[in-house]
mmCIF file with all atom_site columns, C-alpha atoms in Angstrom:
data_model
loop_
_atom_site.group_PDB
_atom_site.id
_atom_site.type_symbol
_atom_site.label_atom_id
_atom_site.label_alt_id
_atom_site.label_comp_id
_atom_site.label_asym_id
_atom_site.label_entity_id
_atom_site.label_seq_id
_atom_site.pdbx_PDB_ins_code
_atom_site.Cartn_x
_atom_site.Cartn_y
_atom_site.Cartn_z
_atom_site.occupancy
_atom_site.B_iso_or_equiv
_atom_site.pdbx_formal_charge
_atom_site.auth_seq_id
_atom_site.auth_comp_id
_atom_site.auth_asym_id
_atom_site.auth_atom_id
_atom_site.pdbx_PDB_model_num
ATOM 1   C CA . MET A 1 1   ? 0.192  -0.327  -0.214  1.00 56.00 ? 1   MET A CA 1
ATOM 2   C CA . GLN A 1 2   ? 2.730  2.309   0.966   1.00 59.00 ? 2   GLN A CA 1
ATOM 3   C CA . ASP A 1 3   ? 4.612  1.891   -1.963  1.00 64.00 ? 3   ASP A CA 1
ATOM 4   C CA . LYS A 1 4   ? 1.171  2.382   -4.700  1.00 60.00 ? 4   LYS A CA 1
ATOM 5   C CA . LEU A 1 5   ? 1.146  5.563   -2.610  1.00 60.00 ? 5   LEU A CA 1
ATOM 6   C CA . GLN A 1 6   ? 4.534  6.240   -3.316  1.00 63.00 ? 6   GLN A CA 1
ATOM 7   C CA . GLU A 1 7   ? 4.351  5.809   -7.053  1.00 63.00 ? 7   GLU A CA 1
ATOM 8   C CA . ILE A 1 8   ? 1.160  7.698   -7.764  1.00 60.00 ? 8   ILE A CA 1
ATOM 9   C CA . THR A 1 9   ? 3.125  10.674  -5.375  1.00 62.00 ? 9   THR A CA 1
ATOM 10  C CA . ASP A 1 10  ? 5.848  10.352  -7.545  1.00 60.00 ? 10  ASP A CA 1
ATOM 11  C CA . LYS A 1 11  ? 3.724  10.382  -10.866 1.00 58.00 ? 11  LYS A CA 1
ATOM 12  C CA . ILE A 1 12  ? 2.023  13.745  -9.727  1.00 61.00 ? 12  ILE A CA 1
ATOM 13  C CA . TYR A 1 13  ? 5.774  15.134  -9.358  1.00 57.00 ? 13  TYR A CA 1
ATOM 14  C CA . ARG A 1 14  ? 7.197  14.021  -12.646 1.00 61.00 ? 14  ARG A CA 1
ATOM 15  C CA . GLU A 1 15  ? 4.084  15.658  -14.046 1.00 59.00 ? 15  GLU A CA 1
ATOM 16  C CA . GLY A 1 16  ? 3.934  18.697  -12.029 1.00 60.00 ? 16  GLY A CA 1
ATOM 17  C CA . VAL A 1 17  ? 7.333  19.145  -13.261 1.00 58.00 ? 17  VAL A CA 1
ATOM 18  C CA . SER A 1 18  ? 7.539  17.873  -16.627 1.00 64.00 ? 18  SER A CA 1
ATOM 19  C CA . ARG A 1 19  ? 3.934  20.448  -17.165 1.00 69.00 ? 19  ARG A CA 1
ATOM 20  C CA . GLY A 1 20  ? 5.977  23.176  -15.576 1.00 63.00 ? 20  GLY A CA 1
ATOM 21  C CA . ASN A 1 21  ? 8.466  22.970  -17.743 1.00 65.00 ? 21  ASN A CA 1
ATOM 22  C CA . GLU A 1 22  ? 6.588  23.035  -20.850 1.00 71.00 ? 22  GLU A CA 1
ATOM 23  C CA . GLU A 1 23  ? 5.204  26.097  -19.632 1.00 72.00 ? 23  GLU A CA 1
ATOM 24  C CA . ALA A 1 24  ? 8.211  27.494  -18.673 1.00 65.00 ? 24  ALA A CA 1
ATOM 25  C CA . GLU A 1 25  ? 9.539  26.864  -21.881 1.00 73.00 ? 25  GLU A CA 1
ATOM 26  C CA . LYS A 1 26  ? 6.416  28.384  -23.340 1.00 73.00 ? 26  LYS A CA 1
ATOM 27  C CA . ILE A 1 27  ? 6.911  31.381  -21.489 1.00 74.00 ? 27  ILE A CA 1
ATOM 28  C CA . ILE A 1 28  ? 10.707 31.632  -22.303 1.00 76.00 ? 28  ILE A CA 1
ATOM 29  C CA . ALA A 1 29  ? 9.822  30.619  -25.592 1.00 74.00 ? 29  ALA A CA 1
ATOM 30  C CA . ALA A 1 30  ? 7.547  33.556  -26.119 1.00 73.00 ? 30  ALA A CA 1
ATOM 31  C CA . ALA A 1 31  ? 9.327  36.246  -24.505 1.00 73.00 ? 31  ALA A CA 1
ATOM 32  C CA . ARG A 1 32  ? 12.187 35.022  -26.449 1.00 75.00 ? 32  ARG A CA 1
ATOM 33  C CA . SER A 1 33  ? 9.881  35.972  -29.790 1.00 76.00 ? 33  SER A CA 1
ATOM 34  C CA . GLU A 1 34  ? 8.400  38.773  -28.238 1.00 75.00 ? 34  GLU A CA 1
ATOM 35  C CA . SER A 1 35  ? 11.964 40.405  -27.227 1.00 76.00 ? 35  SER A CA 1
ATOM 36  C CA . ALA A 1 36  ? 13.310 39.401  -30.636 1.00 76.00 ? 36  ALA A CA 1
ATOM 37  C CA . LYS A 1 37  ? 10.492 41.387  -31.575 1.00 79.00 ? 37  LYS A CA 1
ATOM 38  C CA . ILE A 1 38  ? 11.303 44.545  -30.015 1.00 79.00 ? 38  ILE A CA 1
ATOM 39  C CA . ILE A 1 39  ? 15.034 44.413  -30.754 1.00 78.00 ? 39  ILE A CA 1
ATOM 40  C CA . ALA A 1 40  ? 13.998 44.536  -34.723 1.00 79.00 ? 40  ALA A CA 1
ATOM 41  C CA . LYS A 1 41  ? 11.426 47.486  -33.961 1.00 80.00 ? 41  LYS A CA 1
ATOM 42  C CA . ALA A 1 42  ? 14.073 49.124  -32.041 1.00 76.00 ? 42  ALA A CA 1
ATOM 43  C CA . GLU A 1 43  ? 16.963 48.017  -34.932 1.00 79.00 ? 43  GLU A CA 1
ATOM 44  C CA . GLU A 1 44  ? 14.513 49.514  -37.463 1.00 81.00 ? 44  GLU A CA 1
ATOM 45  C CA . GLU A 1 45  ? 13.282 52.742  -35.200 1.00 80.00 ? 45  GLU A CA 1
ATOM 46  C CA . ALA A 1 46  ? 17.162 53.512  -34.925 1.00 78.00 ? 46  ALA A CA 1
ATOM 47  C CA . LYS A 1 47  ? 17.741 52.948  -38.496 1.00 82.00 ? 47  LYS A CA 1
ATOM 48  C CA . GLY A 1 48  ? 15.066 55.677  -38.807 1.00 81.00 ? 48  GLY A CA 1
ATOM 49  C CA . ILE A 1 49  ? 16.138 58.163  -37.207 1.00 81.00 ? 49  ILE A CA 1
ATOM 50  C CA . VAL A 1 50  ? 20.284 57.800  -38.304 1.00 79.00 ? 50  VAL A CA 1
ATOM 51  C CA . ALA A 1 51  ? 18.146 57.997  -42.292 1.00 80.00 ? 51  ALA A CA 1
ATOM 52  C CA . GLY A 1 52  ? 16.479 60.979  -40.934 1.00 81.00 ? 52  GLY A CA 1
ATOM 53  C CA . SER A 1 53  ? 19.425 62.920  -39.681 1.00 79.00 ? 53  SER A CA 1
ATOM 54  C CA . GLN A 1 54  ? 21.711 61.880  -42.352 1.00 82.00 ? 54  GLN A CA 1
ATOM 55  C CA . LYS A 1 55  ? 18.972 63.495  -44.946 1.00 82.00 ? 55  LYS A CA 1
ATOM 56  C CA . LYS A 1 56  ? 18.900 66.347  -42.430 1.00 83.00 ? 56  LYS A CA 1
ATOM 57  C CA . ALA A 1 57  ? 22.269 66.760  -42.652 1.00 79.00 ? 57  ALA A CA 1
ATOM 58  C CA . ASP A 1 58  ? 22.683 66.371  -46.133 1.00 82.00 ? 58  ASP A CA 1
ATOM 59  C CA . GLU A 1 59  ? 20.082 69.138  -46.446 1.00 85.00 ? 59  GLU A CA 1
ATOM 60  C CA . MET A 1 60  ? 22.156 71.619  -44.410 1.00 85.00 ? 60  MET A CA 1
ATOM 61  C CA . ILE A 1 61  ? 25.146 70.709  -45.948 1.00 85.00 ? 61  ILE A CA 1
ATOM 62  C CA . LYS A 1 62  ? 23.331 71.391  -49.378 1.00 84.00 ? 62  LYS A CA 1
ATOM 63  C CA . ASN A 1 63  ? 21.554 74.812  -48.159 1.00 85.00 ? 63  ASN A CA 1
ATOM 64  C CA . THR A 1 64  ? 25.138 75.916  -46.705 1.00 83.00 ? 64  THR A CA 1
ATOM 65  C CA . ALA A 1 65  ? 27.008 75.059  -49.794 1.00 84.00 ? 65  ALA A CA 1
ATOM 66  C CA . SER A 1 66  ? 23.972 77.380  -51.969 1.00 86.00 ? 66  SER A CA 1
ATOM 67  C CA . GLU A 1 67  ? 23.993 80.252  -48.744 1.00 86.00 ? 67  GLU A CA 1
ATOM 68  C CA . LEU A 1 68  ? 27.675 80.655  -49.381 1.00 85.00 ? 68  LEU A CA 1
ATOM 69  C CA . LYS A 1 69  ? 27.897 80.133  -53.244 1.00 86.00 ? 69  LYS A CA 1
ATOM 70  C CA . LEU A 1 70  ? 24.935 82.676  -53.020 1.00 86.00 ? 70  LEU A CA 1
ATOM 71  C CA . SER A 1 71  ? 27.031 85.022  -50.654 1.00 85.00 ? 71  SER A CA 1
ATOM 72  C CA . PHE A 1 72  ? 30.326 84.638  -53.058 1.00 83.00 ? 72  PHE A CA 1
ATOM 73  C CA . ARG A 1 73  ? 27.784 85.708  -56.176 1.00 83.00 ? 73  ARG A CA 1
ATOM 74  C CA . GLN A 1 74  ? 27.524 88.417  -54.330 1.00 85.00 ? 74  GLN A CA 1
ATOM 75  C CA . SER A 1 75  ? 30.013 89.732  -53.004 1.00 83.00 ? 75  SER A CA 1
ATOM 76  C CA . LEU A 1 76  ? 31.332 89.166  -56.449 1.00 79.00 ? 76  LEU A CA 1
ATOM 77  C CA . ASN A 1 77  ? 29.035 91.158  -57.909 1.00 80.00 ? 77  ASN A CA 1
ATOM 78  C CA . ALA A 1 78  ? 29.537 94.032  -55.439 1.00 83.00 ? 78  ALA A CA 1
ATOM 79  C CA . LEU A 1 79  ? 33.229 94.119  -56.058 1.00 80.00 ? 79  LEU A CA 1
ATOM 80  C CA . LYS A 1 80  ? 32.718 93.738  -59.861 1.00 79.00 ? 80  LYS A CA 1
ATOM 81  C CA . GLN A 1 81  ? 30.444 97.251  -59.523 1.00 79.00 ? 81  GLN A CA 1
ATOM 82  C CA . GLU A 1 82  ? 32.869 99.089  -57.591 1.00 82.00 ? 82  GLU A CA 1
ATOM 83  C CA . ILE A 1 83  ? 35.699 98.282  -59.711 1.00 79.00 ? 83  ILE A CA 1
ATOM 84  C CA . GLU A 1 84  ? 32.745 99.566  -62.864 1.00 79.00 ? 84  GLU A CA 1
ATOM 85  C CA . ASN A 1 85  ? 32.067 102.645 -60.956 1.00 78.00 ? 85  ASN A CA 1
ATOM 86  C CA . LYS A 1 86  ? 35.930 103.262 -60.347 1.00 81.00 ? 86  LYS A CA 1
ATOM 87  C CA . ILE A 1 87  ? 36.556 102.987 -63.516 1.00 80.00 ? 87  ILE A CA 1
ATOM 88  C CA . THR A 1 88  ? 33.702 104.961 -65.446 1.00 79.00 ? 88  THR A CA 1
ATOM 89  C CA . LEU A 1 89  ? 34.290 107.926 -62.428 1.00 80.00 ? 89  LEU A CA 1
ATOM 90  C CA . ARG A 1 90  ? 37.705 108.042 -64.175 1.00 81.00 ? 90  ARG A CA 1
ATOM 91  C CA . ILE A 1 91  ? 37.224 107.670 -67.980 1.00 82.00 ? 91  ILE A CA 1
ATOM 92  C CA . ILE A 1 92  ? 34.090 109.455 -67.687 1.00 82.00 ? 92  ILE A CA 1
ATOM 93  C CA . ASP A 1 93  ? 32.112 111.381 -64.824 1.00 85.00 ? 93  ASP A CA 1
ATOM 94  C CA . GLU A 1 94  ? 35.488 113.478 -63.915 1.00 86.00 ? 94  GLU A CA 1
ATOM 95  C CA . PRO A 1 95  ? 36.798 114.559 -67.825 1.00 87.00 ? 95  PRO A CA 1
ATOM 96  C CA . VAL A 1 96  ? 32.960 115.390 -68.289 1.00 86.00 ? 96  VAL A CA 1
ATOM 97  C CA . SER A 1 97  ? 32.903 117.404 -65.026 1.00 85.00 ? 97  SER A CA 1
ATOM 98  C CA . GLU A 1 98  ? 36.018 119.039 -65.628 1.00 87.00 ? 98  GLU A CA 1
ATOM 99  C CA . VAL A 1 99  ? 34.684 119.408 -69.484 1.00 87.00 ? 99  VAL A CA 1
ATOM 100 C CA . PHE A 1 100 ? 31.410 121.114 -68.315 1.00 85.00 ? 100 PHE A CA 1
ATOM 101 C CA . SER A 1 101 ? 33.190 123.387 -65.425 1.00 85.00 ? 101 SER A CA 1
ATOM 102 C CA . ASP A 1 102 ? 34.883 125.512 -68.736 1.00 85.00 ? 102 ASP A CA 1
ATOM 103 C CA . ASN A 1 103 ? 32.401 128.057 -69.370 1.00 82.00 ? 103 ASN A CA 1
ATOM 104 C CA . SER A 1 104 ? 34.058 128.886 -72.528 1.00 82.00 ? 104 SER A CA 1
ATOM 105 C CA . PHE A 1 105 ? 33.429 125.463 -74.121 1.00 85.00 ? 105 PHE A CA 1
ATOM 106 C CA . LEU A 1 106 ? 29.627 125.896 -72.754 1.00 85.00 ? 106 LEU A CA 1
ATOM 107 C CA . ALA A 1 107 ? 29.556 129.136 -74.171 1.00 83.00 ? 107 ALA A CA 1
ATOM 108 C CA . GLY A 1 108 ? 30.652 127.878 -77.500 1.00 84.00 ? 108 GLY A CA 1
ATOM 109 C CA . LEU A 1 109 ? 28.148 125.335 -77.701 1.00 85.00 ? 109 LEU A CA 1
ATOM 110 C CA . ILE A 1 110 ? 25.045 127.765 -77.169 1.00 83.00 ? 110 ILE A CA 1
ATOM 111 C CA . GLU A 1 111 ? 26.845 130.029 -79.923 1.00 81.00 ? 111 GLU A CA 1
ATOM 112 C CA . ILE A 1 112 ? 26.416 127.024 -82.162 1.00 83.00 ? 112 ILE A CA 1
ATOM 113 C CA . ILE A 1 113 ? 22.920 126.785 -81.117 1.00 81.00 ? 113 ILE A CA 1
ATOM 114 C CA . ALA A 1 114 ? 22.272 130.455 -81.486 1.00 78.00 ? 114 ALA A CA 1
ATOM 115 C CA . GLU A 1 115 ? 23.931 130.105 -85.119 1.00 77.00 ? 115 GLU A CA 1
ATOM 116 C CA . ARG A 1 116 ? 21.484 127.226 -85.811 1.00 79.00 ? 116 ARG A CA 1
ATOM 117 C CA . ARG A 1 117 ? 18.085 129.221 -84.423 1.00 74.00 ? 117 ARG A CA 1
ATOM 118 C CA . ALA A 1 118 ? 19.504 132.187 -87.042 1.00 71.00 ? 118 ALA A CA 1
ATOM 119 C CA . GLN A 1 119 ? 19.316 129.831 -89.527 1.00 75.00 ? 119 GLN A CA 1
ATOM 120 C CA . GLU A 1 120 ? 15.976 128.370 -89.279 1.00 72.00 ? 120 GLU A CA 1
ATOM 121 C CA . LYS A 1 121 ? 14.534 131.599 -89.261 1.00 69.00 ? 121 LYS A CA 1
ATOM 122 C CA . SER A 1 122 ? 11.590 130.477 -86.954 1.00 69.00 ? 122 SER A CA 1
ATOM 123 C CA . ASP A 1 123 ? 9.339  132.822 -84.241 1.00 73.00 ? 123 ASP A CA 1
ATOM 124 C CA . GLN A 1 124 ? 9.761  129.850 -81.815 1.00 75.00 ? 124 GLN A CA 1
ATOM 125 C CA . GLU A 1 125 ? 11.288 131.713 -78.463 1.00 79.00 ? 125 GLU A CA 1
ATOM 126 C CA . PHE A 1 126 ? 14.131 130.102 -76.180 1.00 81.00 ? 126 PHE A CA 1
ATOM 127 C CA . GLU A 1 127 ? 15.160 130.062 -72.805 1.00 82.00 ? 127 GLU A CA 1
ATOM 128 C CA . ILE A 1 128 ? 18.671 129.390 -72.068 1.00 84.00 ? 128 ILE A CA 1
ATOM 129 C CA . LEU A 1 129 ? 18.585 127.922 -68.244 1.00 85.00 ? 129 LEU A CA 1
ATOM 130 C CA . ARG A 1 130 ? 22.442 128.234 -66.632 1.00 85.00 ? 130 ARG A CA 1
ATOM 131 C CA . PRO A 1 131 ? 23.706 128.152 -63.224 1.00 86.00 ? 131 PRO A CA 1
ATOM 132 C CA . GLU A 1 132 ? 22.722 132.122 -61.927 1.00 82.00 ? 132 GLU A CA 1
ATOM 133 C CA . LYS A 1 133 ? 26.644 132.423 -61.140 1.00 80.00 ? 133 LYS A CA 1
ATOM 134 C CA . ALA A 1 134 ? 27.776 131.534 -64.842 1.00 80.00 ? 134 ALA A CA 1
ATOM 135 C CA . ILE A 1 135 ? 25.513 133.732 -66.967 1.00 80.00 ? 135 ILE A CA 1
ATOM 136 C CA . ALA A 1 136 ? 27.931 136.523 -66.836 1.00 80.00 ? 136 ALA A CA 1
ATOM 137 C CA . ASP A 1 137 ? 30.304 134.379 -68.343 1.00 78.00 ? 137 ASP A CA 1
ATOM 138 C CA . VAL A 1 138 ? 28.574 133.117 -71.049 1.00 78.00 ? 138 VAL A CA 1
ATOM 139 C CA . GLU A 1 139 ? 26.990 136.667 -71.832 1.00 77.00 ? 139 GLU A CA 1
ATOM 140 C CA . LYS A 1 140 ? 30.176 138.264 -71.795 1.00 77.00 ? 140 LYS A CA 1
ATOM 141 C CA . TYR A 1 141 ? 31.693 135.336 -74.207 1.00 76.00 ? 141 TYR A CA 1
ATOM 142 C CA . LEU A 1 142 ? 28.477 135.666 -76.764 1.00 74.00 ? 142 LEU A CA 1
ATOM 143 C CA . LYS A 1 143 ? 28.930 139.865 -76.784 1.00 73.00 ? 143 LYS A CA 1
ATOM 144 C CA . GLY A 1 144 ? 32.868 139.154 -77.762 1.00 65.00 ? 144 GLY A CA 1
ATOM 145 C CA . LYS A 1 145 ? 31.412 137.209 -80.580 1.00 65.00 ? 145 LYS A CA 1
ATOM 146 C CA . THR A 1 146 ? 28.101 137.745 -81.963 1.00 57.00 ? 146 THR A CA 1
ATOM 147 C CA . ASN A 1 147 ? 25.009 139.391 -81.130 1.00 58.00 ? 147 ASN A CA 1
ATOM 148 C CA . LYS A 1 148 ? 23.125 136.427 -82.658 1.00 52.00 ? 148 LYS A CA 1
ATOM 149 C CA . VAL A 1 149 ? 21.574 135.444 -78.927 1.00 53.00 ? 149 VAL A CA 1
ATOM 150 C CA . LEU A 1 150 ? 19.137 138.220 -79.481 1.00 51.00 ? 150 LEU A CA 1
ATOM 151 C CA . SER A 1 151 ? 18.864 137.636 -82.667 1.00 57.00 ? 151 SER A CA 1
ATOM 152 C CA . ALA A 1 152 ? 17.894 134.198 -82.800 1.00 56.00 ? 152 ALA A CA 1
ATOM 153 C CA . LYS A 1 153 ? 15.167 134.815 -80.428 1.00 70.00 ? 153 LYS A CA 1
ATOM 154 C CA . LEU A 1 154 ? 17.487 133.021 -77.599 1.00 72.00 ? 154 LEU A CA 1
ATOM 155 C CA . SER A 1 155 ? 17.478 134.633 -74.270 1.00 75.00 ? 155 SER A CA 1
ATOM 156 C CA . LEU A 1 156 ? 19.740 133.401 -71.102 1.00 77.00 ? 156 LEU A CA 1
ATOM 157 C CA . ARG A 1 157 ? 17.953 132.794 -67.780 1.00 79.00 ? 157 ARG A CA 1
ATOM 158 C CA . PRO A 1 158 ? 18.808 131.415 -64.320 1.00 83.00 ? 158 PRO A CA 1
ATOM 159 C CA . GLY A 1 159 ? 18.196 127.895 -63.409 1.00 81.00 ? 159 GLY A CA 1
ATOM 160 C CA . LYS A 1 160 ? 18.320 127.657 -59.605 1.00 78.00 ? 160 LYS A CA 1
ATOM 161 C CA . SER A 1 161 ? 18.780 123.622 -60.141 1.00 79.00 ? 161 SER A CA 1
ATOM 162 C CA . LEU A 1 162 ? 21.555 123.931 -62.365 1.00 82.00 ? 162 LEU A CA 1
ATOM 163 C CA . GLU A 1 163 ? 25.072 123.239 -61.378 1.00 82.00 ? 163 GLU A CA 1
ATOM 164 C CA . LYS A 1 164 ? 26.914 122.281 -64.564 1.00 86.00 ? 164 LYS A CA 1
ATOM 165 C CA . GLY A 1 165 ? 25.596 123.140 -68.086 1.00 85.00 ? 165 GLY A CA 1
ATOM 166 C CA . PHE A 1 166 ? 22.277 124.250 -69.425 1.00 85.00 ? 166 PHE A CA 1
ATOM 167 C CA . GLU A 1 167 ? 18.707 123.379 -70.403 1.00 87.00 ? 167 GLU A CA 1
ATOM 168 C CA . ILE A 1 168 ? 16.433 124.567 -73.330 1.00 85.00 ? 168 ILE A CA 1
ATOM 169 C CA . HIS A 1 169 ? 13.315 125.547 -72.665 1.00 83.00 ? 169 HIS A CA 1
ATOM 170 C CA . PRO A 1 170 ? 11.159 126.114 -76.102 1.00 81.00 ? 170 PRO A CA 1
ATOM 171 C CA . SER A 1 171 ? 8.630  128.836 -75.256 1.00 76.00 ? 171 SER A CA 1
ATOM 172 C CA . GLY A 1 172 ? 5.004  127.470 -74.455 1.00 71.00 ? 172 GLY A CA 1
ATOM 173 C CA . GLN A 1 173 ? 6.341  124.536 -74.288 1.00 75.00 ? 173 GLN A CA 1
ATOM 174 C CA . GLN A 1 174 ? 6.578  121.444 -71.649 1.00 76.00 ? 174 GLN A CA 1
ATOM 175 C CA . TYR A 1 175 ? 9.357  119.122 -73.104 1.00 78.00 ? 175 TYR A CA 1
ATOM 176 C CA . LYS A 1 176 ? 12.822 120.679 -71.943 1.00 83.00 ? 176 LYS A CA 1
ATOM 177 C CA . ILE A 1 177 ? 16.801 119.792 -73.927 1.00 84.00 ? 177 ILE A CA 1
ATOM 178 C CA . SER A 1 178 ? 18.974 119.291 -70.720 1.00 85.00 ? 178 SER A CA 1
ATOM 179 C CA . VAL A 1 179 ? 22.982 119.212 -71.715 1.00 87.00 ? 179 VAL A CA 1
ATOM 180 C CA . THR A 1 180 ? 24.640 118.700 -68.544 1.00 86.00 ? 180 THR A CA 1
ATOM 181 C CA . ASP A 1 181 ? 27.480 116.762 -67.125 1.00 87.00 ? 181 ASP A CA 1
ATOM 182 C CA . THR A 1 182 ? 25.020 114.365 -65.128 1.00 86.00 ? 182 THR A CA 1
ATOM 183 C CA . ASP A 1 183 ? 22.949 114.171 -68.983 1.00 86.00 ? 183 ASP A CA 1
ATOM 184 C CA . ILE A 1 184 ? 26.485 113.230 -70.429 1.00 86.00 ? 184 ILE A CA 1
ATOM 185 C CA . ALA A 1 185 ? 27.765 111.187 -68.037 1.00 86.00 ? 185 ALA A CA 1
ATOM 186 C CA . GLY A 1 186 ? 24.763 109.096 -68.248 1.00 85.00 ? 186 GLY A CA 1
ATOM 187 C CA . TYR A 1 187 ? 24.709 108.668 -71.836 1.00 83.00 ? 187 TYR A CA 1
ATOM 188 C CA . LEU A 1 188 ? 28.229 107.513 -72.173 1.00 84.00 ? 188 LEU A CA 1
ATOM 189 C CA . ARG A 1 189 ? 27.872 105.183 -69.150 1.00 81.00 ? 189 ARG A CA 1
ATOM 190 C CA . GLU A 1 190 ? 25.051 103.799 -70.927 1.00 82.00 ? 190 GLU A CA 1
ATOM 191 C CA . PHE A 1 191 ? 26.769 103.573 -74.165 1.00 79.00 ? 191 PHE A CA 1
ATOM 192 C CA . ILE A 1 192 ? 30.035 102.288 -72.461 1.00 80.00 ? 192 ILE A CA 1
ATOM 193 C CA . ARG A 1 193 ? 29.482 100.059 -69.201 1.00 74.00 ? 193 ARG A CA 1
ATOM 194 C CA . PRO A 1 194 ? 27.969 96.632  -71.938 1.00 75.00 ? 194 PRO A CA 1
ATOM 195 C CA . ARG A 1 195 ? 31.433 96.910  -73.203 1.00 74.00 ? 195 ARG A CA 1
ATOM 196 C CA . LEU A 1 196 ? 33.572 97.699  -70.383 1.00 72.00 ? 196 LEU A CA 1
ATOM 197 C CA . THR A 1 197 ? 31.460 94.836  -68.593 1.00 70.00 ? 197 THR A CA 1
ATOM 198 C CA . GLU A 1 198 ? 32.330 92.369  -71.217 1.00 71.00 ? 198 GLU A CA 1
ATOM 199 C CA . LEU A 1 199 ? 35.980 93.214  -71.268 1.00 68.00 ? 199 LEU A CA 1
ATOM 200 C CA . LEU A 1 200 ? 36.303 93.233  -67.604 1.00 65.00 ? 200 LEU A CA 1
ATOM 201 C CA . PHE A 1 201 ? 34.224 90.285  -66.059 1.00 63.00 ? 201 PHE A CA 1
ATOM 202 C CA . GLU A 1 202 ? 32.362 88.381  -68.875 1.00 60.00 ? 202 GLU A CA 1
ATOM 203 C CA . LYS A 1 203 ? 35.426 86.441  -70.731 1.00 52.00 ? 203 LYS A CA 1
ATOM 204 C CA . GLY A 1 204 ? 36.812 83.647  -69.003 1.00 47.00 ? 204 GLY A CA 1
ATOM 205 C CA . SER A 1 205 ? 34.289 83.849  -66.006 1.00 50.00 ? 205 SER A CA 1
ATOM 206 C CA . ASN A 1 206 ? 32.557 80.683  -64.525 1.00 51.00 ? 206 ASN A CA 1
ATOM 207 C CA . VAL A 1 207 ? 31.441 81.863  -61.404 1.00 47.00 ? 207 VAL A CA 1
#
């Protein structure tokens, strides 16, 4: 009887241990499977983070390079403009300003206008505006040369806004003909600038 009881007890124990081992193995297997999934998910997320960071880094590098290139171009263009301005100042603005400071030269131009007006025999009257301080010199020059200013119906008037040169105003008309250092220098700059830019900067430029 005692042996039978011991046999039953041992059987129950073995079956309990066996079932416990099976359950333990299932739990371990499930844990391993879940752990593998967690690790795989973490690795996938890590790859995504790395890829995202790399993309942002690439974009930052690209944007920085573009900004540096744009900044360089702007700096170069500013330098080109400064060089161009200095050249035009020396070859256009300063010589033109010097010429328009010569009252004899300007009086000669007005004399030519007076002669043309006399030839036309027109009744149209004109006013010639000069800087107030320069009128006396022009009048003196013309009186020493000819009296065609009056005969051609041209009159000298002071132009308050004028510094160098002169303006011609037809009587009763809204338009004017402006012959000043600023006008002539501006015309010459527009004429010379494209060629000057081509000679200085365009050939061999890869920027």
